[in-house]
Short mmCIF file of C-alpha atoms in Angstrom, two decimals:
data_model
loop_
_atom_site.label_atom_id
_atom_site.label_comp_id
_atom_site.label_asym_id
_atom_site.label_seq_id
_atom_site.Cartn_x
_atom_site.Cartn_y
_atom_site.Cartn_z
CA MET K 190 66.62 107.86 58.28
CA ARG K 191 65.28 108.54 61.78
CA MET K 192 67.55 107.34 64.60
CA THR K 193 66.33 106.04 67.91
CA ARG K 194 67.37 107.81 71.08
CA ARG K 195 69.63 104.95 72.06
CA GLU K 196 71.30 105.07 68.64
CA LEU K 197 71.81 108.79 69.07
CA MET K 198 73.40 108.16 72.45
CA SER K 199 75.67 105.34 71.30
CA GLY K 200 76.67 106.85 67.98
CA GLY K 201 76.23 110.56 68.25
CA LEU K 202 76.72 111.72 71.80
CA LYS K 203 79.55 109.69 73.26
CA GLY K 204 82.68 111.79 73.22
CA CYS K 205 81.15 114.36 70.87
CA THR K 206 81.28 118.14 70.86
CA LEU K 207 77.99 119.95 70.41
CA LEU K 208 78.75 122.42 67.66
CA ALA K 209 76.12 124.84 68.87
CA SER K 210 77.75 125.20 72.24
CA GLY K 211 81.36 124.13 71.81
CA LEU K 212 81.18 121.99 74.94
CA SER K 213 83.06 118.70 74.90
CA VAL K 214 81.19 115.96 76.77
CA PRO K 215 83.37 113.39 78.55
CA ARG K 216 82.74 110.02 76.95
CA PHE K 217 82.07 108.13 80.17
CA LEU K 218 79.30 110.54 81.22
CA SER K 219 76.98 109.59 78.37
CA ARG K 220 75.84 106.45 80.16
CA SER K 221 75.29 108.19 83.48
CA ALA K 222 73.26 110.86 81.73
CA LEU K 223 70.80 108.15 80.70
CA ALA K 224 70.17 107.04 84.27
CA LEU K 225 66.56 107.53 85.29
CA ASP K 226 67.10 107.36 89.03
CA GLY K 227 69.69 108.84 91.33
CA PRO K 228 72.46 106.63 92.75
CA GLN K 229 71.66 104.33 95.63
CA THR K 230 72.86 106.18 98.71
CA ASP K 231 73.59 103.09 100.81
CA ALA K 232 75.19 100.89 98.15
CA ARG K 233 78.39 99.10 99.12
CA ILE K 234 81.63 100.18 97.50
CA LEU K 235 84.78 98.19 96.71
CA VAL K 236 88.17 99.90 96.48
CA VAL K 237 90.92 97.75 94.95
CA LEU K 238 94.55 98.61 95.69
CA GLN K 239 97.06 96.91 93.39
CA LEU K 240 100.60 96.54 94.76
CA THR K 241 102.58 96.35 91.54
CA GLY K 242 105.81 94.37 91.33
CA GLY K 243 105.26 91.49 93.73
CA ASN K 244 104.98 92.51 97.37
CA ASP K 245 107.08 90.66 99.95
CA GLY K 246 104.33 89.17 102.08
CA LEU K 247 106.71 87.73 104.67
CA ASN K 248 108.07 91.18 105.51
CA THR K 249 104.59 92.68 105.50
CA PHE K 250 102.77 90.21 107.74
CA ILE K 251 105.65 88.70 109.63
CA PRO K 252 105.88 85.21 111.23
CA TYR K 253 107.87 86.74 114.05
CA GLN K 254 107.88 83.62 116.25
CA ASP K 255 109.33 81.40 113.51
CA ASP K 256 113.10 80.95 113.74
CA ALA K 257 113.09 79.69 110.13
CA TYR K 258 112.13 83.21 109.02
CA TYR K 259 115.23 84.65 110.68
CA ARG K 260 117.49 81.90 109.31
CA ALA K 261 116.22 82.49 105.77
CA ARG K 262 116.70 86.25 106.00
CA PRO K 263 119.74 87.19 108.07
CA VAL K 264 119.80 90.69 106.53
CA LEU K 265 116.16 91.43 105.68
CA ALA K 266 114.28 89.89 108.60
CA VAL K 267 112.53 92.44 110.81
CA PRO K 268 113.85 92.08 114.38
CA ARG K 269 111.35 90.32 116.59
CA GLY K 270 111.21 93.20 119.04
CA GLN K 271 110.24 95.69 116.33
CA VAL K 272 107.32 93.73 114.86
CA LEU K 273 103.84 95.08 115.65
CA ARG K 274 102.03 92.07 117.08
CA LEU K 275 98.66 91.09 115.61
CA THR K 276 98.35 87.51 116.89
CA ASP K 277 100.56 85.01 118.69
CA ASP K 278 102.28 84.06 115.43
CA CYS K 279 101.68 86.98 113.04
CA GLY K 280 102.75 90.60 113.24
CA VAL K 281 102.89 93.55 110.89
CA HIS K 282 105.89 95.60 109.76
CA PRO K 283 106.73 98.47 112.14
CA GLN K 284 106.17 101.00 109.35
CA MET K 285 102.50 99.95 109.17
CA GLN K 286 101.25 101.40 112.44
CA GLY K 287 98.14 102.56 110.60
CA ILE K 288 97.28 98.96 109.72
CA LYS K 289 97.92 97.91 113.32
CA ASP K 290 95.48 100.58 114.50
CA LEU K 291 92.84 99.45 112.00
CA PHE K 292 93.44 95.81 112.98
CA ASP K 293 92.94 96.64 116.65
CA ALA K 294 89.65 98.32 115.70
CA GLY K 295 88.49 95.09 114.02
CA TRP K 296 88.70 96.54 110.52
CA VAL K 297 91.43 94.33 108.99
CA SER K 298 91.27 90.80 107.61
CA VAL K 299 94.58 89.15 106.66
CA VAL K 300 94.24 86.07 104.46
CA GLN K 301 97.33 83.85 104.51
CA GLY K 302 98.80 81.89 101.62
CA VAL K 303 96.74 83.25 98.71
CA GLY K 304 97.82 82.29 95.21
CA TYR K 305 96.90 80.01 92.34
CA PRO K 306 97.96 76.53 91.15
CA ASN K 307 101.12 76.20 89.04
CA PRO K 308 102.30 79.75 89.75
CA ASN K 309 103.98 81.81 87.05
CA ARG K 310 106.79 84.15 88.12
CA SER K 311 106.38 86.49 85.15
CA HIS K 312 105.03 89.87 86.21
CA PHE K 313 102.94 90.17 83.06
CA GLU K 314 101.47 86.69 82.96
CA SER K 315 100.76 86.54 86.67
CA MET K 316 99.16 89.99 86.72
CA ASP K 317 97.02 89.10 83.71
CA LEU K 318 95.80 86.02 85.54
CA TRP K 319 94.89 88.02 88.65
CA HIS K 320 93.13 90.57 86.43
CA THR K 321 91.18 88.19 84.21
CA CYS K 322 90.89 85.04 86.39
CA CYS K 323 91.51 83.08 83.19
CA THR K 324 94.41 80.60 83.25
CA GLU K 325 94.56 80.13 79.47
CA PRO K 326 95.99 83.20 77.70
CA LYS K 327 94.33 82.38 74.38
CA ALA K 328 90.93 82.33 76.06
CA ARG K 329 91.25 85.88 77.43
CA ASP K 330 88.89 88.26 75.70
CA GLY K 331 90.10 91.65 76.94
CA THR K 332 87.72 91.78 79.87
CA GLY K 333 88.69 91.62 83.53
CA TRP K 334 86.93 90.41 86.63
CA LEU K 335 86.04 93.91 87.81
CA GLY K 336 85.02 94.99 84.34
CA ARG K 337 82.62 92.08 84.14
CA ALA K 338 81.32 92.92 87.60
CA ALA K 339 80.93 96.57 86.58
CA GLN K 340 78.92 95.55 83.56
CA ARG K 341 76.52 93.60 85.76
CA LEU K 342 76.28 96.49 88.18
CA GLY K 343 75.54 98.76 85.22
CA ASP K 344 72.83 96.40 84.03
CA ALA K 345 71.39 96.61 87.54
CA GLY K 346 71.09 100.38 87.26
CA ALA K 347 74.42 101.82 88.42
CA ALA K 348 75.03 104.80 86.14
CA LEU K 349 78.81 104.93 86.65
CA PRO K 350 79.72 101.54 88.10
CA ALA K 351 83.53 101.84 88.17
CA VAL K 352 86.24 104.51 88.27
CA HIS K 353 90.02 104.17 87.88
CA VAL K 354 91.96 106.72 89.96
CA ASP K 355 95.60 106.57 88.92
CA SER K 356 98.18 108.01 86.56
CA ALA K 357 98.74 104.58 85.02
CA GLU K 358 96.65 103.09 82.22
CA VAL K 359 93.31 101.51 83.01
CA PRO K 360 94.20 97.96 84.15
CA LEU K 361 93.01 94.82 82.43
CA ALA K 362 91.02 94.01 85.57
CA LEU K 363 88.60 96.81 84.57
CA GLY K 364 88.39 95.73 80.94
CA THR K 365 84.82 95.40 79.73
CA SER K 366 82.91 95.21 76.49
CA GLY K 367 79.92 97.16 77.70
CA VAL K 368 80.72 99.89 80.25
CA ALA K 369 83.21 102.72 79.74
CA VAL K 370 85.44 103.07 82.81
CA PRO K 371 86.93 106.55 83.26
CA SER K 372 90.54 106.94 84.36
CA LEU K 373 91.13 109.97 86.56
CA HIS K 374 94.26 111.30 88.22
CA HIS K 375 93.77 114.97 89.06
CA PRO K 376 90.72 117.17 89.67
CA ASP K 377 91.57 119.31 86.63
CA GLU K 378 90.85 116.31 84.41
CA PHE K 379 87.15 116.77 85.14
CA ARG K 380 86.92 120.21 83.61
CA LEU K 381 84.86 120.55 80.46
CA ASP K 382 86.45 122.01 77.35
CA ALA K 383 84.46 125.22 76.95
CA GLY K 384 87.08 127.07 74.93
CA GLY K 385 87.72 129.50 77.76
CA GLU K 386 84.27 131.03 77.41
CA GLY K 387 82.35 130.61 80.64
CA GLY K 388 79.05 131.54 79.03
CA LYS K 389 78.85 128.50 76.78
CA LEU K 390 77.31 126.23 79.39
CA ASP K 391 74.72 128.92 80.07
CA ALA K 392 74.14 129.18 76.34
CA LEU K 393 73.48 125.46 76.14
CA ARG K 394 71.01 125.74 79.00
CA ALA K 395 69.25 128.53 77.14
CA ILE K 396 69.03 126.40 74.01
CA VAL K 397 67.45 123.55 75.94
CA SER K 398 65.08 125.84 77.82
CA ALA K 399 63.93 127.53 74.64
CA SER K 400 62.88 124.20 73.08
CA PRO K 401 62.31 125.56 69.54
CA SER K 402 59.05 124.35 68.09
CA ARG K 403 60.66 122.90 64.99
CA ALA K 404 63.19 120.84 66.94
CA THR K 405 62.59 117.10 66.91
CA ASP K 406 62.04 115.20 70.11
CA ASP K 407 65.29 113.35 69.50
CA LEU K 408 67.27 116.57 69.14
CA LEU K 409 65.83 117.91 72.36
CA PHE K 410 66.61 114.59 74.02
CA VAL K 411 70.24 114.86 72.95
CA GLN K 412 70.43 118.47 74.12
CA ARG K 413 68.96 117.69 77.51
CA THR K 414 71.06 114.57 77.94
CA THR K 415 74.19 116.51 77.04
CA LEU K 416 73.32 119.18 79.57
CA THR K 417 72.84 116.48 82.19
CA ALA K 418 76.29 115.11 81.32
CA CYS K 419 77.79 118.58 81.63
CA ASP K 420 76.18 119.09 85.01
CA GLN K 421 77.47 115.71 86.18
CA ALA K 422 80.96 116.62 85.01
CA GLU K 423 80.79 119.79 87.07
CA ARG K 424 79.56 117.77 90.03
CA ILE K 425 82.48 115.37 89.70
CA ALA K 426 84.90 118.29 89.41
CA GLN K 427 83.56 119.88 92.57
CA ALA K 428 83.71 116.57 94.42
CA ALA K 429 87.28 115.95 93.30
CA ARG K 430 88.45 119.36 94.47
CA GLN K 431 86.71 119.44 97.83
CA GLY K 432 88.76 119.05 101.00
CA ALA K 433 88.89 116.04 103.28
CA SER K 434 86.93 116.06 106.53
CA GLY K 435 89.88 116.92 108.75
CA ALA K 436 91.75 113.73 107.82
CA SER K 437 95.51 114.10 107.48
CA TYR K 438 96.55 112.30 104.30
CA PRO K 439 100.24 111.77 103.57
CA GLY K 440 101.65 113.68 100.63
CA TYR K 441 102.39 110.48 98.69
CA GLY K 442 100.66 109.59 95.44
CA LEU K 443 98.65 106.83 97.12
CA GLY K 444 97.40 109.22 99.78
CA GLU K 445 96.29 111.70 97.14
CA HIS K 446 94.53 108.97 95.16
CA LEU K 447 92.65 107.77 98.23
CA ARG K 448 91.74 111.36 99.14
CA LEU K 449 90.24 111.77 95.66
CA ILE K 450 88.36 108.47 96.00
CA ALA K 451 86.97 109.55 99.39
CA ASN K 452 85.75 112.81 97.85
CA LEU K 453 84.07 110.99 94.98
CA ILE K 454 82.41 108.54 97.36
CA SER K 455 81.19 111.44 99.48
CA ALA K 456 79.64 113.08 96.42
CA ASN K 457 77.50 109.95 95.93
CA LEU K 458 78.22 109.66 92.23
CA GLY K 459 77.01 106.08 92.16
CA ALA K 460 80.32 104.33 91.41
CA ARG K 461 80.51 100.94 93.12
CA ILE K 462 84.13 100.06 92.24
CA TYR K 463 87.25 102.21 92.53
CA TYR K 464 90.73 101.05 91.51
CA THR K 465 94.15 102.48 92.27
CA SER K 466 97.70 101.18 92.57
CA LEU K 467 101.09 101.61 94.19
CA SER K 468 104.21 100.46 92.34
CA GLY K 469 107.80 99.70 93.33
CA PHE K 470 107.46 96.27 94.95
CA ASP K 471 109.90 94.41 92.68
CA THR K 472 112.59 94.45 95.36
CA HIS K 473 115.42 92.33 93.94
CA ALA K 474 118.16 94.43 95.54
CA LYS K 475 118.62 96.63 98.62
CA GLN K 476 115.10 95.87 99.74
CA ARG K 477 115.61 97.57 103.10
CA ASN K 478 116.06 100.90 101.30
CA HIS K 479 112.67 100.79 99.57
CA HIS K 480 110.17 98.29 100.94
CA PRO K 481 109.62 99.87 104.37
CA GLN K 482 108.78 103.22 102.73
CA LEU K 483 106.18 101.53 100.51
CA LEU K 484 104.61 99.82 103.51
CA ALA K 485 104.52 103.16 105.33
CA GLN K 486 102.60 104.64 102.40
CA ILE K 487 100.03 101.85 102.63
CA GLY K 488 99.60 102.13 106.39
CA GLN K 489 99.41 105.91 106.55
CA SER K 490 97.22 106.28 103.47
CA LEU K 491 94.67 103.62 104.42
CA LYS K 492 94.43 104.92 107.99
CA ALA K 493 93.79 108.46 106.72
CA PHE K 494 91.28 107.12 104.18
CA PHE K 495 89.19 105.34 106.78
CA ASP K 496 89.50 108.21 109.26
CA ASP K 497 88.13 110.44 106.50
CA LEU K 498 85.30 108.05 105.62
CA ALA K 499 84.39 107.58 109.27
CA ALA K 500 84.17 111.35 109.76
CA ARG K 501 81.77 111.49 106.81
CA LYS K 502 79.83 108.48 108.16
CA LEU K 503 80.66 106.49 105.03
CA ALA K 504 83.10 103.87 106.35
CA ASP K 505 80.48 101.14 106.76
CA ARG K 506 79.87 101.17 103.00
CA VAL K 507 83.50 100.74 101.92
CA LEU K 508 85.75 97.68 101.60
CA VAL K 509 89.39 97.89 100.46
CA LEU K 510 91.01 94.83 98.88
CA THR K 511 94.78 94.76 98.34
CA PHE K 512 96.63 92.31 96.12
CA SER K 513 99.93 91.80 94.33
CA GLU K 514 100.74 89.54 91.39
CA PHE K 515 102.88 87.27 93.58
CA GLY K 516 104.88 87.22 96.79
CA ARG K 517 108.66 86.83 97.12
CA ARG K 518 110.91 83.86 97.72
CA VAL K 519 111.38 82.84 101.33
CA HIS K 520 115.17 83.14 101.26
CA GLU K 521 116.78 86.51 100.61
CA ASN K 522 119.21 86.75 97.69
CA TYR K 523 122.83 87.90 97.59
CA SER K 524 121.80 91.44 96.62
CA GLU K 525 119.98 92.01 99.91
CA GLY K 526 116.67 91.59 98.15
CA THR K 527 114.13 88.91 97.35
CA ASP K 528 113.17 87.28 94.07
CA HIS K 529 109.82 86.45 92.51
CA GLY K 530 107.79 84.03 94.58
CA ALA K 531 104.27 82.66 94.65
CA ALA K 532 101.64 82.65 97.42
CA ALA K 533 101.38 85.60 99.79
CA PRO K 534 98.91 87.28 102.15
CA MET K 535 96.01 89.39 100.93
CA MET K 536 94.52 92.15 103.05
CA LEU K 537 90.96 93.43 103.24
CA VAL K 538 90.15 96.56 105.22
CA GLY K 539 86.87 98.03 106.41
CA PRO K 540 84.20 97.64 109.08
CA GLY K 541 82.58 94.85 107.06
CA VAL K 542 85.46 92.37 107.25
CA ALA K 543 85.63 89.29 109.45
CA PRO K 544 88.55 90.61 111.51
CA GLY K 545 91.70 88.70 112.26
CA VAL K 546 94.26 86.54 110.50
CA HIS K 547 92.68 83.78 108.42
CA GLY K 548 94.55 80.61 107.51
CA ALA K 549 97.60 78.98 109.02
CA ALA K 550 100.89 80.77 109.45
CA PRO K 551 103.19 79.98 106.51
CA ASN K 552 105.27 76.86 107.06
CA LEU K 553 108.79 77.98 106.18
CA THR K 554 110.31 74.51 106.47
CA ASP K 555 107.86 72.91 104.02
CA LEU K 556 108.19 74.96 100.86
CA ASP K 557 106.94 74.61 97.31
CA ASP K 558 110.09 75.00 95.22
CA GLY K 559 111.38 77.65 97.60
CA ASP K 560 108.04 79.41 97.95
CA VAL K 561 105.32 79.62 100.57
CA ARG K 562 102.68 77.00 99.79
CA MET K 563 99.30 78.15 98.57
CA GLN K 564 96.43 77.68 101.01
CA LEU K 565 93.67 79.49 99.13
CA ASP K 566 92.98 80.33 95.49
CA PHE K 567 92.71 84.09 95.02
CA ARG K 568 89.51 83.58 93.05
CA ALA K 569 87.85 82.31 96.23
CA VAL K 570 88.59 85.71 97.77
CA TYR K 571 87.18 87.43 94.70
CA ALA K 572 84.09 85.21 94.82
CA SER K 573 83.45 86.14 98.44
CA VAL K 574 83.76 89.85 97.70
CA LEU K 575 81.52 89.62 94.64
CA GLN K 576 78.75 87.68 96.34
CA ASN K 577 78.85 88.97 99.89
CA TRP K 578 79.86 92.58 99.27
CA LEU K 579 78.88 93.69 95.76
CA GLN K 580 76.04 91.16 95.52
CA VAL K 581 77.08 90.07 92.05
CA ASP K 582 76.91 86.43 90.96
CA PRO K 583 80.56 85.28 91.23
CA SER K 584 80.22 82.37 88.81
CA ALA K 585 79.01 84.74 86.09
CA VAL K 586 82.07 86.95 86.62
CA LEU K 587 84.75 84.32 87.30
CA GLY K 588 83.58 81.72 84.78
CA ARG K 589 83.00 79.01 87.37
CA SER K 590 82.12 78.65 91.03
CA TYR K 591 84.69 78.82 93.83
CA PRO K 592 84.23 78.06 97.52
CA LEU K 593 83.58 81.25 99.43
CA ALA K 594 86.23 82.37 101.91
CA ARG K 595 84.86 83.49 105.27
CA ILE K 596 86.50 86.89 105.23
CA LEU K 597 83.47 89.19 105.53
CA ARG K 598 80.95 89.59 108.32
#
């Protein structure tokens, strides 16, 4: 039975090894090899940074003029004189000088009191909700909000709409039924398996160039498409290994991940969504020993990332969105830490944001069962990013419409 070219691609090429050449083709490249046009060079890009564990929003963006903050946290509160002032009632942790610099440049939007109704303090359930935007666990179908967005971007012609850059598993947020999302951690992961014989790629090129007269059109199509995939893999490998444009990234994992993302963006591979994470935010005890170092990673890494992008004249195309599954309780606990909370600030970074602090300062004397009250549903932030940045219909991705938050220019 004769197979169509699409059937050959879906059934025969994805993840296969061409026996004639011995070259393993990365599974995710099969779709990009089908693309007829090159990637759009001015397309906007979203980078999502997940802060895993439940970041303490009150010690990140600090209500430094509120005496209730200092009463609730006699050990953990950041002294008023050390806070980096953003507005008259909101400052940033002193370890986040990089964020202060970006804020002063008009490249940071802080959104106060973001959460969801009836908050769940389970890491797993809350993270699943943020990833899927579906409140009913039984209704979740294995897809996430970014995976659904990636599928629509793929339908619109993006050859490789999303990339996960992390050592962790691909998150549920990137789950999709239609677009394979590669997970990458180190440049060596891009190398093709050529069995140690450097001539095999050249041999494959020779096979394609020879075009034997008895070969079917479909066989030649598979050969040429495979060669295209191999060439794209080499292009990704070169992009991943190239140096930054003079930007000084910190040696942390987050800095290395953002360096890799900057290199991939610079190579113009066509990906519209990148996803990475930083863990360690579940600070139940001795928070002062850990949380400031995590915030320093964020500040230093994001500042280096945007310095790098600006040097490459790419910053205008990139938006970073940070989120955590929940904030922390207002009052510190007896272990010099904080317990699982609810609403917390979100941060968006890039030249395209509406700069400033959006929403009212948290009212620490009017709490919701010990937590900061929610001002804005996180799905309204997602909806704004989908519509106004990625130009994807938010209702199709989120399952319903949400009012747009005015957080982008």
